[in-house]
Amino acid sequence: MRNAGVGIVFGGSGGIGRAIALNLLKNKYNVAILGRDGSKLHSAKDEMERQATENGLNHCRLLALTCDVTQASSVKTRLEEIEDRFDGGIDVLVNAAGIARDALLLRTSAETIEELLQTNLMASIVTSQAVLRGMVKRKKGSILNIGMRIRKTSLHEPIDIFV
């Protein structure tokens, strides 16, 4: 049975990223899930493999790889590894990695703000740039960026922050 292609999900060990990774498997993609926490990744991989087996998707391959999306060199190395292991280019990129810090802006350090921007914004740009050349060359590919909305309360009214 022919696979639909290669899908990768940054932030694939939990939440929306994990659900999307499972959906890619169900749609016959080889899938790589990436995240910082190796134990969460392997737990997610075990559960997805169990579900794939139950659904007769044994022909699809699933990788779980640690990766810090804030480090461009780590992203580049992992993408090369995925292309080598799956014998082909990346067809679907999902950027679902993200962090949240619950604090008032007045009390939020510049380091925390930089961490939020690096993880929730710049990482999606870095991963997209890394796969776009191959997608353009093959004239196919999809990129899905998942953002998050945080509701904060100011002194007098709620403030919505989109990341």
PDB file of N, CA and C in Angstrom, residues 3 30 78 106:
ATOM      1  N   ASN A   3       2.042   5.055   0.659  1.00  0.00           N
ATOM      2  CA  ASN A   3       1.810   6.084   1.665  1.00  0.00           C
ATOM      3  C   ASN A   3       1.491   7.406   0.989  1.00  0.00           C
ATOM      4  N   ASN A  30       3.612   8.751   6.602  1.00  0.00           N
ATOM      5  CA  ASN A  30       4.679   8.476   7.544  1.00  0.00           C
ATOM      6  C   ASN A  30       4.806   9.740   8.375  1.00  0.00           C
ATOM      7  N   ARG A  78      17.420  17.611  12.533  1.00  0.00           N
ATOM      8  CA  ARG A  78      16.281  16.693  12.617  1.00  0.00           C
ATOM      9  C   ARG A  78      15.555  16.568  11.278  1.00  0.00           C
ATOM     10  N   LEU A 106       3.761  43.590  33.282  1.00  0.00           N
ATOM     11  CA  LEU A 106       4.560  44.440  34.163  1.00  0.00           C
ATOM     12  C   LEU A 106       5.605  43.619  34.928  1.00  0.00           C
TER      13      LEU A 106
END
